[in-house]
Coordinates of N, CA and C in Angstrom, one line a residue:
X6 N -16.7 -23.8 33.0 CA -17.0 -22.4 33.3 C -18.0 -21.9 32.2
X7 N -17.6 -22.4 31.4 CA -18.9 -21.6 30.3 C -20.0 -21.9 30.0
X8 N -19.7 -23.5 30.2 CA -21.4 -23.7 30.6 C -22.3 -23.1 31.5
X9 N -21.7 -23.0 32.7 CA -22.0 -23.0 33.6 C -22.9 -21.4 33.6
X10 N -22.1 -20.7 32.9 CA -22.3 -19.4 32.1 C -23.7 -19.2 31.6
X11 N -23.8 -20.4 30.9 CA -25.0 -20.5 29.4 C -25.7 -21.1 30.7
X12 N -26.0 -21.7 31.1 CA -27.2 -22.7 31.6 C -27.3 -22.0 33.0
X13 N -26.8 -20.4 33.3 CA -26.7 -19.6 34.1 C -28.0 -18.6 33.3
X14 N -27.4 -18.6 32.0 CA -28.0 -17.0 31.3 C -29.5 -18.3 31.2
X15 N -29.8 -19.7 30.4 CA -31.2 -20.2 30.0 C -32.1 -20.2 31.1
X16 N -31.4 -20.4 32.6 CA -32.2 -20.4 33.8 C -33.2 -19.2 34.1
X17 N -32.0 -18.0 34.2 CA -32.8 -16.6 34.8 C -33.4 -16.2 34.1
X18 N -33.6 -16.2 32.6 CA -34.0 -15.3 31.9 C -35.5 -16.1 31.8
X19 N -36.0 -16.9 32.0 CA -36.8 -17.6 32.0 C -38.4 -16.7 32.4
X20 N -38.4 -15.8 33.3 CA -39.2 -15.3 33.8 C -38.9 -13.8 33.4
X21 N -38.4 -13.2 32.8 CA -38.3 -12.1 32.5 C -39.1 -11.6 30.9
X22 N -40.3 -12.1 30.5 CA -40.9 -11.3 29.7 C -40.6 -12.0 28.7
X23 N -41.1 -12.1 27.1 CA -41.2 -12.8 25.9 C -39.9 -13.6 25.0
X24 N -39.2 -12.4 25.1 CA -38.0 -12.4 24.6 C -36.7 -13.3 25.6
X25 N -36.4 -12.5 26.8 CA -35.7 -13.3 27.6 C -35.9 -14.6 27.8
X26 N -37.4 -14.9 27.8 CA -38.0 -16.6 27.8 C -37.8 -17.3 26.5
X27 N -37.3 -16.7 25.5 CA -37.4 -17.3 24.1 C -35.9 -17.8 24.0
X28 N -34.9 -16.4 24.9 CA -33.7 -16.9 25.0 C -33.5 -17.8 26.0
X29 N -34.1 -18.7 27.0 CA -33.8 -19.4 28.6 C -34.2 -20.6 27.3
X30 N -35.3 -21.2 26.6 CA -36.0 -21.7 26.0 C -34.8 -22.8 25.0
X31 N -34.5 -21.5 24.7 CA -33.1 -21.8 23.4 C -32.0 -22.6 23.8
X32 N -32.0 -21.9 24.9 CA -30.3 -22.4 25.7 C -30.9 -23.8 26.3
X33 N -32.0 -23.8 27.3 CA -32.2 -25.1 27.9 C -32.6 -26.2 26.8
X34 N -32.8 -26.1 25.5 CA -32.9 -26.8 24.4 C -31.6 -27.1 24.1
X35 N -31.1 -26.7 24.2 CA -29.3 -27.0 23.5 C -28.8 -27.5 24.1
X36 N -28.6 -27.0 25.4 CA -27.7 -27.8 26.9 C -28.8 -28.9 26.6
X37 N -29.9 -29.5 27.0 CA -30.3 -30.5 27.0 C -29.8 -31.4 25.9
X38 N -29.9 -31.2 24.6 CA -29.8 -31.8 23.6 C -28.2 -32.0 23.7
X39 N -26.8 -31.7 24.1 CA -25.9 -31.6 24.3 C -25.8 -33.0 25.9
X40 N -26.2 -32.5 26.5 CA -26.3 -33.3 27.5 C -26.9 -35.2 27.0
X41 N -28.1 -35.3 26.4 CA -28.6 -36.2 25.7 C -27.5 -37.2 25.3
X42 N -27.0 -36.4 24.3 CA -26.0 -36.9 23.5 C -24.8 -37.4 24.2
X43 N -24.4 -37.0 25.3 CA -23.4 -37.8 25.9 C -24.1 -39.2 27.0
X44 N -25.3 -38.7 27.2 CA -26.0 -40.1 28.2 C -26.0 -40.8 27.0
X45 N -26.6 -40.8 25.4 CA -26.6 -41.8 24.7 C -25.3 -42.3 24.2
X46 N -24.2 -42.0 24.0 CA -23.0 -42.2 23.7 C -22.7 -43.5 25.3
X47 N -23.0 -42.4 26.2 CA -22.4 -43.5 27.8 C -23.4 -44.8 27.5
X48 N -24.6 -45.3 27.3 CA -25.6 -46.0 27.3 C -24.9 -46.8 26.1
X49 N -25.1 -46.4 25.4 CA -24.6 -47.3 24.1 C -23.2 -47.9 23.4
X50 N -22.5 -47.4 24.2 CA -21.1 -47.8 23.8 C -20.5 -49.2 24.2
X51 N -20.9 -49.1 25.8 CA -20.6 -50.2 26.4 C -21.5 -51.5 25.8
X52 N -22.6 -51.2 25.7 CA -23.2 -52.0 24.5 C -23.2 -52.8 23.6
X53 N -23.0 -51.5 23.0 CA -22.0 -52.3 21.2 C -20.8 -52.9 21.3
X54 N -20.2 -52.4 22.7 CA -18.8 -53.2 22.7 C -19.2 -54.6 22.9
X55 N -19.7 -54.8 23.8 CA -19.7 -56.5 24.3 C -20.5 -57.2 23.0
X56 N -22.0 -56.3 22.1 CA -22.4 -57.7 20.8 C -21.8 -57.2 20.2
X57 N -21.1 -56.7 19.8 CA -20.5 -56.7 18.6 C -19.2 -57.8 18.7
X58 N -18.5 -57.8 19.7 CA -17.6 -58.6 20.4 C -17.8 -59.7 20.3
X59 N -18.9 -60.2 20.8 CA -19.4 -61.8 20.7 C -19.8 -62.3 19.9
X60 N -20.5 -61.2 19.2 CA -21.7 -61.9 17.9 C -21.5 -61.6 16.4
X61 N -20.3 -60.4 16.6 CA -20.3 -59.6 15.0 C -19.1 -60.2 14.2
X62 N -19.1 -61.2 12.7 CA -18.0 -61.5 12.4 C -17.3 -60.7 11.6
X63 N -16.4 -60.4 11.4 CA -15.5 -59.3 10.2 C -14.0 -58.7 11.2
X64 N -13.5 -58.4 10.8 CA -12.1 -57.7 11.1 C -12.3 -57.0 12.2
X65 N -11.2 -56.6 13.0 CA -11.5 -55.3 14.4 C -11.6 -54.4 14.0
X66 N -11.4 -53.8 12.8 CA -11.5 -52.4 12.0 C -13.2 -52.2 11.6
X67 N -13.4 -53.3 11.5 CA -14.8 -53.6 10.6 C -15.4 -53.6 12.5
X68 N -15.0 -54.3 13.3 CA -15.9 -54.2 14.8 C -16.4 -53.2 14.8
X69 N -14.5 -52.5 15.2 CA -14.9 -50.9 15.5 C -15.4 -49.5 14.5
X70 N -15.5 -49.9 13.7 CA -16.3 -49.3 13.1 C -17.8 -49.2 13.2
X71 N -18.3 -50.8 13.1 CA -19.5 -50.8 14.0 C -20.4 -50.2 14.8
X72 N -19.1 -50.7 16.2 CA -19.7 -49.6 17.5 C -19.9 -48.2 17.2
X73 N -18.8 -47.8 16.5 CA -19.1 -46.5 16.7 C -19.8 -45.8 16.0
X74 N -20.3 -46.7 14.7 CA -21.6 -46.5 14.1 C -22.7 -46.9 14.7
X75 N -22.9 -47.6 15.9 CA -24.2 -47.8 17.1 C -24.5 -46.5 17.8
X76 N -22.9 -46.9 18.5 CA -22.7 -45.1 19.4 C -23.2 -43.8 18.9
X77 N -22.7 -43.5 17.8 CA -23.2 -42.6 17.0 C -24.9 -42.2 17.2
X78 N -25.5 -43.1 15.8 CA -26.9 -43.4 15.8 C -27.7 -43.3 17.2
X79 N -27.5 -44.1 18.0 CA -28.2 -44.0 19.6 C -27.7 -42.5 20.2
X80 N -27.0 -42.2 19.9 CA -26.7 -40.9 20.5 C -27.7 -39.6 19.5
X81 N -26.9 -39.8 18.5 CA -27.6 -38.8 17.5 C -29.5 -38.8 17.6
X82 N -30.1 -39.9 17.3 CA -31.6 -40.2 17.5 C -32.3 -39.3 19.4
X83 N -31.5 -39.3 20.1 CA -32.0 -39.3 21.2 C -31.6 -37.9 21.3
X84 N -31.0 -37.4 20.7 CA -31.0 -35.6 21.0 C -31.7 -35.2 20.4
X85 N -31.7 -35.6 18.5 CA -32.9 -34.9 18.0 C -34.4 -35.2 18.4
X86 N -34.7 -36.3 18.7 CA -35.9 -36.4 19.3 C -35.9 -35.3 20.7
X87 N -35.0 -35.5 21.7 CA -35.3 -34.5 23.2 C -35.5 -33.2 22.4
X88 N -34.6 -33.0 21.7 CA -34.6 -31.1 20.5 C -36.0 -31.0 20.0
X89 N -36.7 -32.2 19.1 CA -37.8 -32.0 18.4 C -39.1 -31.6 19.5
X90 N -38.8 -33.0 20.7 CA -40.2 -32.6 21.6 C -39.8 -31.3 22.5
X91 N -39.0 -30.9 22.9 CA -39.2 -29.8 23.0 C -39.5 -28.8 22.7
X92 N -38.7 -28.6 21.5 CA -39.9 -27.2 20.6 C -40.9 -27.4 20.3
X93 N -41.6 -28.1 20.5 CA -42.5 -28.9 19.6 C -43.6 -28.7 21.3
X94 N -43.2 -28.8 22.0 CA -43.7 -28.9 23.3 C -44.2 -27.4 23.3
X95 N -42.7 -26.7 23.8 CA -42.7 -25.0 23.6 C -43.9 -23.9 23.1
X96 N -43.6 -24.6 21.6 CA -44.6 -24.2 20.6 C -46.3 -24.3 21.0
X97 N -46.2 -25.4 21.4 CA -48.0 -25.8 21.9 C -48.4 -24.8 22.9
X98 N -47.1 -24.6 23.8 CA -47.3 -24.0 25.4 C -47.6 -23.0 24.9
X99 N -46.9 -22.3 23.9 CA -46.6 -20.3 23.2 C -48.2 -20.5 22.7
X100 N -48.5 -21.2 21.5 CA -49.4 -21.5 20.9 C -51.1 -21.2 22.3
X101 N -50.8 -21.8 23.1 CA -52.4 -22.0 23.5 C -52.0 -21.1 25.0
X102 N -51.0 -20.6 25.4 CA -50.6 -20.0 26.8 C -50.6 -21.0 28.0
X103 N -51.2 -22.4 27.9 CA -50.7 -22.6 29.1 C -50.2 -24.8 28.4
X104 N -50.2 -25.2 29.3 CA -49.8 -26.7 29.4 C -50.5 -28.1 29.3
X105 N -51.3 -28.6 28.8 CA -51.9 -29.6 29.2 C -51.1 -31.0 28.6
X106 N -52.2 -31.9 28.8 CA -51.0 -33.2 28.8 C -51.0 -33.4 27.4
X107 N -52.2 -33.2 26.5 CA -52.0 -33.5 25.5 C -50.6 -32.8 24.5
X108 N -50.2 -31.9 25.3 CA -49.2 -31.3 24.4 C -48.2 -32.1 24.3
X109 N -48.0 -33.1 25.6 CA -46.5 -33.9 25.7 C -46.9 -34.9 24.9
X110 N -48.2 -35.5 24.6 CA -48.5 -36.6 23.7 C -47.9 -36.5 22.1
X111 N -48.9 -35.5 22.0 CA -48.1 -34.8 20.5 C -47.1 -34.7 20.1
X112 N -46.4 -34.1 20.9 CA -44.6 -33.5 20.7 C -44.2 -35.0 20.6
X113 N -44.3 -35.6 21.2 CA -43.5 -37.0 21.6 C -44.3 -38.0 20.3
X114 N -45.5 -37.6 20.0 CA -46.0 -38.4 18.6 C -44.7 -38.1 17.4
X115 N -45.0 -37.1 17.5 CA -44.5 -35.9 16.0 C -42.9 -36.7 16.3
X116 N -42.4 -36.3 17.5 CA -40.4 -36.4 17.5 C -40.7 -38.5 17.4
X117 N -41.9 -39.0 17.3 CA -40.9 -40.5 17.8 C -41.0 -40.9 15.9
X118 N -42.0 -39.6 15.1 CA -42.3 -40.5 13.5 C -41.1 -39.9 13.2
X119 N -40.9 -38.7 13.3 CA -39.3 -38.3 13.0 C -38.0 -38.6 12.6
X120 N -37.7 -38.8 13.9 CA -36.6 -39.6 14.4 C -36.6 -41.3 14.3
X121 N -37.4 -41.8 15.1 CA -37.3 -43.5 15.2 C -38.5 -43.7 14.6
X122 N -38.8 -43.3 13.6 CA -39.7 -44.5 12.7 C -38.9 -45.1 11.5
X123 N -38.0 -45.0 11.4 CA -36.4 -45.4 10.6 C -36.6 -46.8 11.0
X124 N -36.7 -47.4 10.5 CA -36.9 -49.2 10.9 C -35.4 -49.7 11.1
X125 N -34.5 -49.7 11.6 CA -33.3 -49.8 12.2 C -32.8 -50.8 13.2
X126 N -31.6 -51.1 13.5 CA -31.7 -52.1 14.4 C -31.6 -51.1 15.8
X127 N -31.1 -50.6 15.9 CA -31.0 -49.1 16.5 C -32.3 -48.9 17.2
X128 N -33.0 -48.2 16.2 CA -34.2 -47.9 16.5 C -35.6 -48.8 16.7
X129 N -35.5 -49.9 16.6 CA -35.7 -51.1 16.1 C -35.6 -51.5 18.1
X130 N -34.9 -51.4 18.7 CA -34.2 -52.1 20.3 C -34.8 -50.9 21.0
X131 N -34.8 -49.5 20.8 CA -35.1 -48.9 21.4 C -36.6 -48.7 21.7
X132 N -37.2 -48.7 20.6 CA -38.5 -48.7 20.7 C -39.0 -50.3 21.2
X133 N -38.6 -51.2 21.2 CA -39.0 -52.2 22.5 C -38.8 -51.9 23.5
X134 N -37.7 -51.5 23.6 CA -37.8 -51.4 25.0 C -38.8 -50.6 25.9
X135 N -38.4 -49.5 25.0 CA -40.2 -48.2 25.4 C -40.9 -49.1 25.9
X136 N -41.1 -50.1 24.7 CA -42.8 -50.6 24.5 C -42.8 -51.3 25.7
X137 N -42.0 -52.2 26.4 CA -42.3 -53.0 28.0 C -42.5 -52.0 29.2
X138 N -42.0 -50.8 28.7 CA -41.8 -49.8 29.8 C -43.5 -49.1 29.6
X139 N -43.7 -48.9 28.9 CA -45.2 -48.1 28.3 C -46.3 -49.5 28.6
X140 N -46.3 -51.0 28.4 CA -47.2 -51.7 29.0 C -47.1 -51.6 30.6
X141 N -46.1 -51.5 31.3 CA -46.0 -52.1 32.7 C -46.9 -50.3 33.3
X142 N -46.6 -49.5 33.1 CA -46.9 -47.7 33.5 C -48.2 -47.9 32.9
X143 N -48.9 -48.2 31.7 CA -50.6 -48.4 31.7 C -51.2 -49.3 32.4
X144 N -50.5 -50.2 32.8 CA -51.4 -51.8 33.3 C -51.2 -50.8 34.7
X145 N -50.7 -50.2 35.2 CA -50.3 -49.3 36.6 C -51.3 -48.4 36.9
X146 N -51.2 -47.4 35.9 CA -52.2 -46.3 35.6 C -53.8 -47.0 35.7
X147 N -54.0 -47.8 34.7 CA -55.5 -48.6 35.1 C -55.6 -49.0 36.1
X148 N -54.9 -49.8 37.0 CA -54.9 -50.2 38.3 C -55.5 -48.9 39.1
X149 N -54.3 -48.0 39.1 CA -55.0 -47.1 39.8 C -56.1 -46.3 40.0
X150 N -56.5 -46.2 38.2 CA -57.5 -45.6 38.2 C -59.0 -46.5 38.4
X151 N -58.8 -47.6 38.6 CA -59.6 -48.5 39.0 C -60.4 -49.7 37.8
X152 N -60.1 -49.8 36.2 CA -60.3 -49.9 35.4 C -59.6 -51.7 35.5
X153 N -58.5 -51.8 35.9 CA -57.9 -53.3 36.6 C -58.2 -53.3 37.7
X154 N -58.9 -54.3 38.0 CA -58.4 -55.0 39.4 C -57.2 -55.4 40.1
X155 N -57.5 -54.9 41.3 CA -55.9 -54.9 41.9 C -55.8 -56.6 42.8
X156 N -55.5 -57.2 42.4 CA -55.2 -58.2 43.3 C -54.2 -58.5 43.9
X157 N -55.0 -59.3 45.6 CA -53.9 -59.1 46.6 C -52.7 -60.1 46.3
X158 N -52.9 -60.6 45.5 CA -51.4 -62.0 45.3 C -50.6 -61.1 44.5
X159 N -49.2 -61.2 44.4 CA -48.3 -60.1 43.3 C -48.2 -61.4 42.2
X160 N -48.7 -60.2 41.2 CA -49.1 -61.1 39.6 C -47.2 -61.2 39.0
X161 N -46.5 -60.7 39.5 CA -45.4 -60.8 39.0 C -44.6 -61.5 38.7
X162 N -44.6 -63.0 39.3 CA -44.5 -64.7 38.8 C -45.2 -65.1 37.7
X163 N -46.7 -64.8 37.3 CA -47.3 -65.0 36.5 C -47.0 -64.6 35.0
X164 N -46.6 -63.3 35.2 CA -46.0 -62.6 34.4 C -44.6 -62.9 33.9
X165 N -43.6 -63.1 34.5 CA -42.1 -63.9 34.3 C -42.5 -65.2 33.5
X166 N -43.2 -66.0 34.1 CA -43.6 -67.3 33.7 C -44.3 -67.4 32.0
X167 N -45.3 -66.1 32.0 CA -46.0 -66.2 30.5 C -44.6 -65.5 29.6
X168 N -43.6 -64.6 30.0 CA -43.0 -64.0 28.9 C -41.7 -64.9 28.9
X169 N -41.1 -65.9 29.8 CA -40.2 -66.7 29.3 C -41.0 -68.1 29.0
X170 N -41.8 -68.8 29.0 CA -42.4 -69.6 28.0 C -43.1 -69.0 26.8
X171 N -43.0 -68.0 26.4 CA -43.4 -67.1 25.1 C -42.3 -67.1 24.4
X172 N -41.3 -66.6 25.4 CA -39.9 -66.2 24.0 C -39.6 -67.6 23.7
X173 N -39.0 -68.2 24.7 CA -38.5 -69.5 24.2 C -39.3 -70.4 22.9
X174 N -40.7 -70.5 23.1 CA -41.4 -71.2 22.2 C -41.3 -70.5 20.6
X175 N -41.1 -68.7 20.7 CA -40.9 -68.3 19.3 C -39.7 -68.8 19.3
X176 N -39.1 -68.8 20.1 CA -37.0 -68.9 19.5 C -36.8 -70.4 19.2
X177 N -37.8 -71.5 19.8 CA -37.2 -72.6 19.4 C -38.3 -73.3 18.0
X178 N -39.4 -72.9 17.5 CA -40.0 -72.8 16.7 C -40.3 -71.6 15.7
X179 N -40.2 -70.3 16.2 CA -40.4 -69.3 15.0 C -39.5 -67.9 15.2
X180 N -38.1 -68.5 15.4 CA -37.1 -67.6 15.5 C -36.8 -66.2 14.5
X181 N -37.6 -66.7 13.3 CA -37.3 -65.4 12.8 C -38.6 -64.2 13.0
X182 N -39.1 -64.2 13.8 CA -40.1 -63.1 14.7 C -39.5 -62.8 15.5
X183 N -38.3 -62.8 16.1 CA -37.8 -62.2 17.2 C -36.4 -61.6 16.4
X184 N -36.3 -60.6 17.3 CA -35.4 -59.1 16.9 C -33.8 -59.8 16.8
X185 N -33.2 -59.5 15.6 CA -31.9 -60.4 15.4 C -30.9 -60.0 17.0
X186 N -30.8 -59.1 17.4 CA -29.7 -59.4 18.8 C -30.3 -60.1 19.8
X187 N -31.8 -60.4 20.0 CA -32.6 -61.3 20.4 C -32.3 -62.6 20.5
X188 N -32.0 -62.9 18.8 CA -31.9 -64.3 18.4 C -30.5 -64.8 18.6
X189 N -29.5 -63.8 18.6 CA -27.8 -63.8 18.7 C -27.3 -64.3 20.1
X190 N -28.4 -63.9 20.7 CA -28.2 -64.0 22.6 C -28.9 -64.9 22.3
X191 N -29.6 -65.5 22.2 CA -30.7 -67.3 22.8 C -29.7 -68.1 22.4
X192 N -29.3 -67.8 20.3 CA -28.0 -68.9 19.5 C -27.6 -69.0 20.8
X193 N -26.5 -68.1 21.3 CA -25.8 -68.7 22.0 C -25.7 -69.1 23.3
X194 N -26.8 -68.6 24.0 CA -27.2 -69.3 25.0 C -27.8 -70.6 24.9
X195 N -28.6 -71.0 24.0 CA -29.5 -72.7 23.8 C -28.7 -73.2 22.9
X196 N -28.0 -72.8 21.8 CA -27.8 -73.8 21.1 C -25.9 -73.6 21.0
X197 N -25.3 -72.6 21.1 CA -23.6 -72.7 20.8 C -23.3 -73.3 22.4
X198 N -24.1 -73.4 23.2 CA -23.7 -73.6 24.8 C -23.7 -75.3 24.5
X199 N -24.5 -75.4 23.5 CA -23.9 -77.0 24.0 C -23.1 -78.0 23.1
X200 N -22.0 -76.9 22.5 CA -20.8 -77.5 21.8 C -19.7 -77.5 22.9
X201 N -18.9 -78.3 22.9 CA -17.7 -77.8 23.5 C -16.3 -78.1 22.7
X202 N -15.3 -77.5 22.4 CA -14.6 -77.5 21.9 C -12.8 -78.0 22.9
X203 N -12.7 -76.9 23.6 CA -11.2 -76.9 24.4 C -11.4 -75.9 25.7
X204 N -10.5 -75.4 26.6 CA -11.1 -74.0 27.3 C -10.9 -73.3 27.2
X205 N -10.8 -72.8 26.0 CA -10.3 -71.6 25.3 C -12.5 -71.1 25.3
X206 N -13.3 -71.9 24.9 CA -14.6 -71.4 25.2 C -14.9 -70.7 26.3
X207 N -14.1 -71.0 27.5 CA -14.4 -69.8 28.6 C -14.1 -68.8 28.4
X208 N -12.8 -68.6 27.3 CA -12.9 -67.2 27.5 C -13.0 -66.3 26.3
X209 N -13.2 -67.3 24.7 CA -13.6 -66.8 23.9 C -15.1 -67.0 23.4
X210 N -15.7 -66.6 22.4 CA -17.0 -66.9 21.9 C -17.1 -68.2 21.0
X211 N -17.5 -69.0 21.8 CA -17.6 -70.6 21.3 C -18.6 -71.0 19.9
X212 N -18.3 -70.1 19.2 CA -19.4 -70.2 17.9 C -19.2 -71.3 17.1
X213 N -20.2 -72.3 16.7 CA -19.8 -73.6 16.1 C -19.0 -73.3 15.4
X214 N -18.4 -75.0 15.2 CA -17.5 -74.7 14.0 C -18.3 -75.2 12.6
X215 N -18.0 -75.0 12.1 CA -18.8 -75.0 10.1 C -17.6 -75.5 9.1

């Protein structure tokens, strides 16, 4: 009910003149940034449960501590960044009176040195990930805008084909260029897969013995 209250009062007031808009501004900054923080908490938890679980050695105190220093981190990074580009957005809009695109570049420059320039493992996963998401949306964009050629065969085998003969070749020759949960998931996919011990490996983590 009380939200429902506040993200009642950030809506309407929105069009009502300098001040009311400064207060709709404030509130949809906070409910967002509140909101954030629970999609990154849901995103990440499940996460850290399963590598931490398979791949992390130390105590279950020491696990769970872990996760919930993952949880945390991935949660906390993604509100202050949504908080920073926002005002930061706001500000350009107040600043110049109206919208252009370069404002979202900026804001989103400014909140990513901020927040995730922290060299982290955290931040470190997240910003790859962007980064496959930001090649495939430009290689699209030029398409469209006519800068690529569009061809009629779907390049999308070609593409599977170059990025799993790529990883494998670093992982089995220059493993330590790829991102350590990277290398945690191949370990155990290429190389702990082909120990066998008892069947207790189906249903625990089969990590060599040493």
């Amino acid at each position: 009910m009380l939200w429902d209250v506040i993200f009642g009062l950030g809506m309407c007031t929105k069009d009502l003149g300098s001040f009311p808009t400064r207060v709709g501004f404030v509130c949809d900054t906070n409910i967002s940034t509140i909101f954030i923080s629970r999609y990154g908490a849901k995103i990440r938890a499940p996460h850290a449960l399963v590598m931490t679980l398979l791949f992390k050695k130390g105590s279950l105190q020491d696990k769970l501590k872990a996760i919930a220093l993952a949880t945390y981190t991935h949660s906390r990074n993604l509100s202050l960044f949504v908080f920073t580009y926002k005002c930061l957005l706001g500000a350009q809009r107040w600043w110049q009176g109206k919208e252009g695109q370069l404002h979202s570049f900026l804001a989103a420059c400014v909140g990513g040195w901020l927040v995730f320039g922290d060299n982290n493992h955290i931040n470190s996963q997240i910003n790859m990930y962007l980064l496959s998401r930001v090649l495939f949306g430009l290689s699209r964009l030029a398409a469209e805008k006519g800068y690529l050629p569009v061809t009629k065969r779907d390049p999308f085998p070609l593409f599977a084909t170059l990025v799993w003969g790529l990883v494998l070749w670093l992982f089995e020759y220059h493993p330590h260029t790829l991102q350590p949960s990277l290398q945690s998931s191949m370990t155990y996919l290429y190389d702990d897969s082909n120990v066998w011990h008892d069947l207790s490996d189906f249903l625990v983590y089969n990590k060599k013995k040493t």
